[in-house]
Short mmCIF file of C-alpha atoms and ligand atoms in Angstrom, two decimals:
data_model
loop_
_atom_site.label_atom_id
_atom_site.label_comp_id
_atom_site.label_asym_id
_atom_site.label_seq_id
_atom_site.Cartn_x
_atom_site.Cartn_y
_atom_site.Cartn_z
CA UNK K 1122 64.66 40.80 49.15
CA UNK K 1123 66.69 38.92 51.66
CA UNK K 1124 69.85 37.74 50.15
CA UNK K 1125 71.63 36.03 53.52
CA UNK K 1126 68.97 34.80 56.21
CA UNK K 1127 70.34 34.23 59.25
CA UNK K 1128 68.42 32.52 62.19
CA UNK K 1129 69.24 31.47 66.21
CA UNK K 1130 72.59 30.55 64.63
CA UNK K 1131 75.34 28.88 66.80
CA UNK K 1132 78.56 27.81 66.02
CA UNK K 1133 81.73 25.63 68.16
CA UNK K 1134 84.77 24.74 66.96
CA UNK K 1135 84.98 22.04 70.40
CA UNK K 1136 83.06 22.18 73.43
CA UNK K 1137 81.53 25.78 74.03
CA UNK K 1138 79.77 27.64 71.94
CA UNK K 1139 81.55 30.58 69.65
CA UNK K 1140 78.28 31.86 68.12
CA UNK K 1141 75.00 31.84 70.98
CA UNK K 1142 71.84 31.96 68.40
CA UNK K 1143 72.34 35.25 66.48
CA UNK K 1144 69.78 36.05 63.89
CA UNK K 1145 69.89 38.71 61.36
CA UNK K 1146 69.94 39.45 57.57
CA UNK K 1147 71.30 41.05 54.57
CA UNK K 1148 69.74 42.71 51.91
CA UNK K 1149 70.21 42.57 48.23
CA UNK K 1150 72.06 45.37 47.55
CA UNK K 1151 73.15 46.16 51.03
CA UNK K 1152 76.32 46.33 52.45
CA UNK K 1153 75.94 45.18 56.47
CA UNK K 1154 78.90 45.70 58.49
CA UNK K 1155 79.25 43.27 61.39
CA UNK K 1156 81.26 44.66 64.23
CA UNK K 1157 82.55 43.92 67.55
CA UNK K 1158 85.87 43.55 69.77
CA UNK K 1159 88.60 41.43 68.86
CA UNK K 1160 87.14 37.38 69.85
CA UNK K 1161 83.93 38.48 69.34
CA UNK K 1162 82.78 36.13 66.77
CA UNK K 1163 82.82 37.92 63.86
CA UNK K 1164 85.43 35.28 61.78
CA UNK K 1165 83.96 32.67 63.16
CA UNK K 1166 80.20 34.08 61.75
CA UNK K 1167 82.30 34.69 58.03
CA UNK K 1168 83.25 31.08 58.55
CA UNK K 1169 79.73 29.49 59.36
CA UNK K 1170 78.15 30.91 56.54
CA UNK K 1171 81.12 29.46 53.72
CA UNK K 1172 81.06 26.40 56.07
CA UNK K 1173 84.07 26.13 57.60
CA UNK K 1174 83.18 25.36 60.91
CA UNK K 1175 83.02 21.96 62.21
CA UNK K 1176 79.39 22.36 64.58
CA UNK K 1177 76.77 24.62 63.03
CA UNK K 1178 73.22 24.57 63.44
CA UNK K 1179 70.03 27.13 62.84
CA UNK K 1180 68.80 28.80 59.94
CA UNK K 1181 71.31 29.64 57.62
CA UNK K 1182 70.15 30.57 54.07
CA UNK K 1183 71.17 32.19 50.75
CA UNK K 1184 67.96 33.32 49.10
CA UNK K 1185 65.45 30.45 49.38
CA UNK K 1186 68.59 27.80 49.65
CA UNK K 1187 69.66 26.38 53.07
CA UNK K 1188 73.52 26.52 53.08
CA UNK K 1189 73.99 24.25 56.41
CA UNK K 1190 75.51 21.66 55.76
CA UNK K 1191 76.90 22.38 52.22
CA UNK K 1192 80.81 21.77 51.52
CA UNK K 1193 82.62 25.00 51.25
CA UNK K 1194 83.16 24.43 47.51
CA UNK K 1195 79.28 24.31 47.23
CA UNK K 1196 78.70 27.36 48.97
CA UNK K 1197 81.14 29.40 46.65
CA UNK K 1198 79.27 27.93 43.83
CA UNK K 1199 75.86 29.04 44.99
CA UNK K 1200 77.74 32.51 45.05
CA UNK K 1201 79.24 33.40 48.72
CA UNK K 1202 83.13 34.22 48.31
CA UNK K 1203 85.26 34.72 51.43
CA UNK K 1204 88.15 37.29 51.71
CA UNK K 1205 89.35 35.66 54.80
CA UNK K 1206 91.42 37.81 57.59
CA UNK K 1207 94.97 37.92 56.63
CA UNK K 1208 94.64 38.02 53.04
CA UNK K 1209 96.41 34.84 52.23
CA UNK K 1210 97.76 35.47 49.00
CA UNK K 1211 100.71 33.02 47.22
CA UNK K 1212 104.02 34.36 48.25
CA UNK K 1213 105.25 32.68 45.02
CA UNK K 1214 102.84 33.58 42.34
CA UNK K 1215 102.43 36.98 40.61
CA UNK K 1216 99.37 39.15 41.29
CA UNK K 1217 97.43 38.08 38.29
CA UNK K 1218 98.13 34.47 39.11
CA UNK K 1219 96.89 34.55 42.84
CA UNK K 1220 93.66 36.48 41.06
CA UNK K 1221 93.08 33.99 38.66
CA UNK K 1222 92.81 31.45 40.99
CA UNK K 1223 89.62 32.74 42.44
CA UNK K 1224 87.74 31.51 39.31
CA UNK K 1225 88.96 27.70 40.30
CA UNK K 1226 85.53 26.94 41.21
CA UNK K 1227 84.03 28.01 37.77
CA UNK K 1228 84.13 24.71 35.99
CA UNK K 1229 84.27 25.11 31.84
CA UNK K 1230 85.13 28.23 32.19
CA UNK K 1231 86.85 29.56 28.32
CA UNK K 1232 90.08 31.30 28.67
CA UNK K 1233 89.11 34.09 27.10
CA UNK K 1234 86.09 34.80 29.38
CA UNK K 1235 88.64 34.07 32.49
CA UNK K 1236 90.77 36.70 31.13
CA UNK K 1237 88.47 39.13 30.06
CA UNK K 1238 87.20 39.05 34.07
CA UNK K 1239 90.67 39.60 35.18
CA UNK K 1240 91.38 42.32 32.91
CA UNK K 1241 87.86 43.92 34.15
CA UNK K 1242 89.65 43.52 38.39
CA UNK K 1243 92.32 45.46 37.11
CA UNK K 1244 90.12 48.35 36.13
CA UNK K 1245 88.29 47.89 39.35
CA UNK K 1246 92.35 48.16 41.32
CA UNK K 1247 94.46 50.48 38.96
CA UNK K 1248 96.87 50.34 41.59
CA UNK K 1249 97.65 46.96 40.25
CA UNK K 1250 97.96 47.14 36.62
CA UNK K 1251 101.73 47.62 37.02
CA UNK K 1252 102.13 44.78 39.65
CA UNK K 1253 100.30 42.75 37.20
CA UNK K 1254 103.43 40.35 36.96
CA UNK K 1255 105.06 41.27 40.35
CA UNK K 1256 105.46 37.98 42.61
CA UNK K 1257 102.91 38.52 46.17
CA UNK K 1258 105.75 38.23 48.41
CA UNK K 1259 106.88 41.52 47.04
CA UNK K 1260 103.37 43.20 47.37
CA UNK K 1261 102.35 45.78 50.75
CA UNK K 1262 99.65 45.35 52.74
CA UNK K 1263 97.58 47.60 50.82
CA UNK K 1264 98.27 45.70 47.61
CA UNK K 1265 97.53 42.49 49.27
CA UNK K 1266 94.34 43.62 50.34
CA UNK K 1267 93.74 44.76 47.29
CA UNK K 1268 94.49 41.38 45.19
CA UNK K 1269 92.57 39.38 47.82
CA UNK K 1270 89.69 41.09 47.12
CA UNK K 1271 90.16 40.76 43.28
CA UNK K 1272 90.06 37.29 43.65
CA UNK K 1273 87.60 36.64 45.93
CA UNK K 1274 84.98 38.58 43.10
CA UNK K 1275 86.60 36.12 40.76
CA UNK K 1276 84.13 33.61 41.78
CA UNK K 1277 81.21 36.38 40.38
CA UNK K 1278 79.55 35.93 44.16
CA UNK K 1279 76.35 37.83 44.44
CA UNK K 1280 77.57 37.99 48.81
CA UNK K 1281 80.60 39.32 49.51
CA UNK K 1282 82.47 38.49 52.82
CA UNK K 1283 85.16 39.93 54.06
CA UNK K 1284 86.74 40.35 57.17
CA UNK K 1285 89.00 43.01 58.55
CA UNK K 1286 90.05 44.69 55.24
CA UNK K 1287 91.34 47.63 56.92
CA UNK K 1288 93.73 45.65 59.50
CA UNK K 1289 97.13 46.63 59.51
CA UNK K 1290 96.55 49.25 56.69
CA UNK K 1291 97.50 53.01 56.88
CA UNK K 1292 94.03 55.03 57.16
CA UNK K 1293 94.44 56.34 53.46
CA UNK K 1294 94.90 52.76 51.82
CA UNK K 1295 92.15 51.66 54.24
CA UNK K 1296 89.88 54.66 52.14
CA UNK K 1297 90.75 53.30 49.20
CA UNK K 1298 89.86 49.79 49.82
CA UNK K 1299 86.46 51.16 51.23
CA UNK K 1300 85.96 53.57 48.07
CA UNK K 1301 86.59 50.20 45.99
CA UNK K 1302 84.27 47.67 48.16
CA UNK K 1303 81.64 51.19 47.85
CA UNK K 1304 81.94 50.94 43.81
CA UNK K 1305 81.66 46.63 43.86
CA UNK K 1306 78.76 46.94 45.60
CA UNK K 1307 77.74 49.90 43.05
CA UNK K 1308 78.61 47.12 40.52
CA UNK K 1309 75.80 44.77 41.80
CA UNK K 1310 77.47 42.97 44.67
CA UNK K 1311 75.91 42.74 48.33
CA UNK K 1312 78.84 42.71 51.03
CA UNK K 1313 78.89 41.55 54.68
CA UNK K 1314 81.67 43.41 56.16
CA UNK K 1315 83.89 42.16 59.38
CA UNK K 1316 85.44 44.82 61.15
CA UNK K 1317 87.08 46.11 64.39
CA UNK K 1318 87.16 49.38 62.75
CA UNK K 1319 83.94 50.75 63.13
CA UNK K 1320 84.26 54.01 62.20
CA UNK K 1321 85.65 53.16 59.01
CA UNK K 1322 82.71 50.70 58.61
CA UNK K 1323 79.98 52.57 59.27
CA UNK K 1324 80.92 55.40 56.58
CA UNK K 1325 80.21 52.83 53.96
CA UNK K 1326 77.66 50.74 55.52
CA UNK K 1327 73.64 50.82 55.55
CA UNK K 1328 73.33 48.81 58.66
CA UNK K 1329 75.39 47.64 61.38
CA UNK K 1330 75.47 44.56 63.89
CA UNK K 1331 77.21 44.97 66.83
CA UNK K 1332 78.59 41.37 68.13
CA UNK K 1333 79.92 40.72 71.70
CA UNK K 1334 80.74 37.58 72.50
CA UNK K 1335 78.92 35.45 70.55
CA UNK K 1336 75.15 37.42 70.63
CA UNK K 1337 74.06 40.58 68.70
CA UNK K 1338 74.04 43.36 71.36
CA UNK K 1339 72.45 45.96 68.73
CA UNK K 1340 71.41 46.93 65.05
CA UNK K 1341 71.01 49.94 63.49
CA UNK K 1342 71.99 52.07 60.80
CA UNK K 1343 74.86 54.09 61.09
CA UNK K 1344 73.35 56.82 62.71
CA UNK K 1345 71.11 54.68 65.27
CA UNK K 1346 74.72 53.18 66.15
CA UNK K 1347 75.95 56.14 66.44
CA UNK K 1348 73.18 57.61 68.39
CA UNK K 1349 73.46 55.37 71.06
CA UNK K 1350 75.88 56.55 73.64
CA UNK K 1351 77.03 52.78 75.11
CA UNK K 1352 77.68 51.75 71.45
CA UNK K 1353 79.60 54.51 70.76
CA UNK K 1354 81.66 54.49 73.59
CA UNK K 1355 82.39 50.51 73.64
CA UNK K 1356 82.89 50.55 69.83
CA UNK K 1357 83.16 53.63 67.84
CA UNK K 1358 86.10 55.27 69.94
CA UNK K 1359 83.82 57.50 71.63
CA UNK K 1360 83.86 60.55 70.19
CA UNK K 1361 80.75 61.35 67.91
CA UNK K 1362 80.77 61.49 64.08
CA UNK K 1363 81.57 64.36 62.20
N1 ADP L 2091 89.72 27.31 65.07
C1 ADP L 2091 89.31 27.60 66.30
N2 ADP L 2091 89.25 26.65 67.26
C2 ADP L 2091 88.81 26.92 68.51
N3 ADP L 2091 88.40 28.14 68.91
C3 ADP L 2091 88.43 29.13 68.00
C4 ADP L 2091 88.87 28.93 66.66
N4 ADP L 2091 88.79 30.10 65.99
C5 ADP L 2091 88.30 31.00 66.87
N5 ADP L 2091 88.09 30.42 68.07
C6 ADP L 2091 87.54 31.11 69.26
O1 ADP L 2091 86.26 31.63 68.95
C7 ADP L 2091 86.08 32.92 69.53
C8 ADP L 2091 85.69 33.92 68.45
O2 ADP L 2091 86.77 34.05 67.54
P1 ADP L 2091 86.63 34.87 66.19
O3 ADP L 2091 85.41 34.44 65.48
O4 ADP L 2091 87.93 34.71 65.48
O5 ADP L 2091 86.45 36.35 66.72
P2 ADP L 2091 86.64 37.75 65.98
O6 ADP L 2091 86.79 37.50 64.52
O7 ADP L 2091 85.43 38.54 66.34
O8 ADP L 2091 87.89 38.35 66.56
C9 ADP L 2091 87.37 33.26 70.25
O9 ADP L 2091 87.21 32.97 71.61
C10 ADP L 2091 88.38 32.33 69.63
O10 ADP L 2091 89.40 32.00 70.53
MG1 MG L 2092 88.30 37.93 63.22
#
C-alpha cells in the first residue's frame, strides 16, 4: 500500500520554482532514499510534504488524506515527523528533555505513557542512556543525531523524514545511525531518507530517487542505481559496489 503519494509536485519559496513536478511514492514498510547534489531539492521536498513551504501545489497525500494545505502541526498529527538537516537540538536542555519534546503534539498524553516511550528511545540509542541528563550543548555530532532522531519518533509517525543524517558524522557513527534507522523501520516505521551520501543510503534502502535540480532524473533499487553507469558516476563516487 502506498503510504506517501506524491504527484507533478512543485514547490517555490519566491519566484522560481525549487521543485519542477516530481512524482513518486513510498511504500508501507519501505525505506526510499531520495538523493541528489547539494541544492538539489531534496530539503526543500522534506519540507513540502510537513508543509513548510510557502507555494506548493500537486498531489501530495498520506494514505487516502491530501496533506496540501495542512498546517505543519496537522501534518505531524496525521503521523509525518521531520528530523530536519542540522539536528536542531536545545543547547540548554538535557537529552531526555529535547526528546520529550517530540511528543508536544500528542495532546492528553499521561505521564506515565510519555515516559514509558522515552524510556523505550533509550533502548532503541544505548549510547544515550548515560547522557540521559547531560545538557545538548555538551553532546557530539553523533549524539545529536542520535537524540534528533529520538525525538522526531516521539510523535509515533508511521513516515519518517529525515534529511542528511550522516552529515558531518565520522563513517562509523554514520553506521550506527543507519543500523538504528534499519531496526525503526524493523519496528514498523516507513522512512524517506535525504541524503548526499549515497553510498551510505543505498546499503539500507529498497529504492532510490535520484533528484537534480528540482526533477527526478532516475529510480531504481539499489542495484538498478547502481547499474547505471551515469548514476554512478554523478552520484555514487564512481567506483562500483562491493
Ligand atoms: N528558504 C529558502 N528560500 C529561498 N530559496 C531557498 C530556500 N531554501 C532553499 N532554497 C533554494 O532551493 C534550492 C533547493 O534547496 P534544498 O531543497 O535545500 O536543496 P538540497 O536539500 O537538495 O541541498 C536551492 O537553490 C536553494 O538555494
Ligand atoms: Mg538539504
Amino acid at each position: 500500500m502506498k503510504l506517501l503519494d506524491i504527484e507533478n509536485l512543485t514547490a517555490r519559496y519566491n519566484a522560481s520554482d525549487v521543485l519542477k513536478g516530481i512524482s513518486f511514492s513510498v511504500e508501507e514498510g519501505e525505506i526510499v532514499a531520495l538523493l541528489g547534489a547539494n541544492g538539489a531539492g531534496k530539503s526543500t521536498t522534506l519540507r513540502a510534504i510537513s508543509g513548510l513551504v510557502p507555494h506548493v501545489s500537486g498531489g501530495l497525500r498520506l494514505g487516502d488524506t491530501s496533506l496540501l494545505g495542512l498546517h505543519t502541526e496537522a501534518i505531524v498529527r496525521l503521523g509525518v515527523s521531520h528530523v530536519p538537516e542540522g539536528r536542531r537540538v536545545f543547547p540548554g536542555l538535557t537529552v531526555e528533555e529535547n526528546i520529550i519534546l517530540g511528543a508536544s503534539n500528542r495532546k492528553g498524553l499521561q505521564k506515565a505513557v510519555l515516559m514509558r516511550e522515552v524510556d523505550e528511545k533509550f533502548e532503541l540509542f544505548p549510547d544515550l542512556v548515560r547522557l540521559r541528563h547531560t545538557l545538548g550543548w555538551k553532546l557530539s555530532g553523533g549524539q545529536l543525531q542520535m537524540v534528533a532522531v529520538a525525538r522526531g519518533l516521539m510523535a509515533k509517525p508511521r513516515l519518517l523524514l529525515l534529511d542528511e543524517p550522516s552529515l558531518g558524522l565520522a563513517p562509523i557513527v554514520v553506521q550506527q545511525v543507519f543500523d538504528i534507522v534499519t531496526e525503526i523501520r524493523r519496528q514498523g516505521t516507513t522512512v524517506l531518507l535525504v541524503e548526499q551520501n549515497a553510498n551510505i543510503a543505498l546499503s539500507i534502502a529498497d529504492r532510490g530517487y535520484v533528484l537534480e535540480t528540482g526533477k527526478l532524473l532516475v529510480q531504481g533499487t539499489p542495484a538498478e542505481l547502481w547499474g547505471n553507469s551515469q548514476i554512478r558516476e554523478a552520484y555514487l563516487g564512481g567506483a562500483s559496489a562491493a
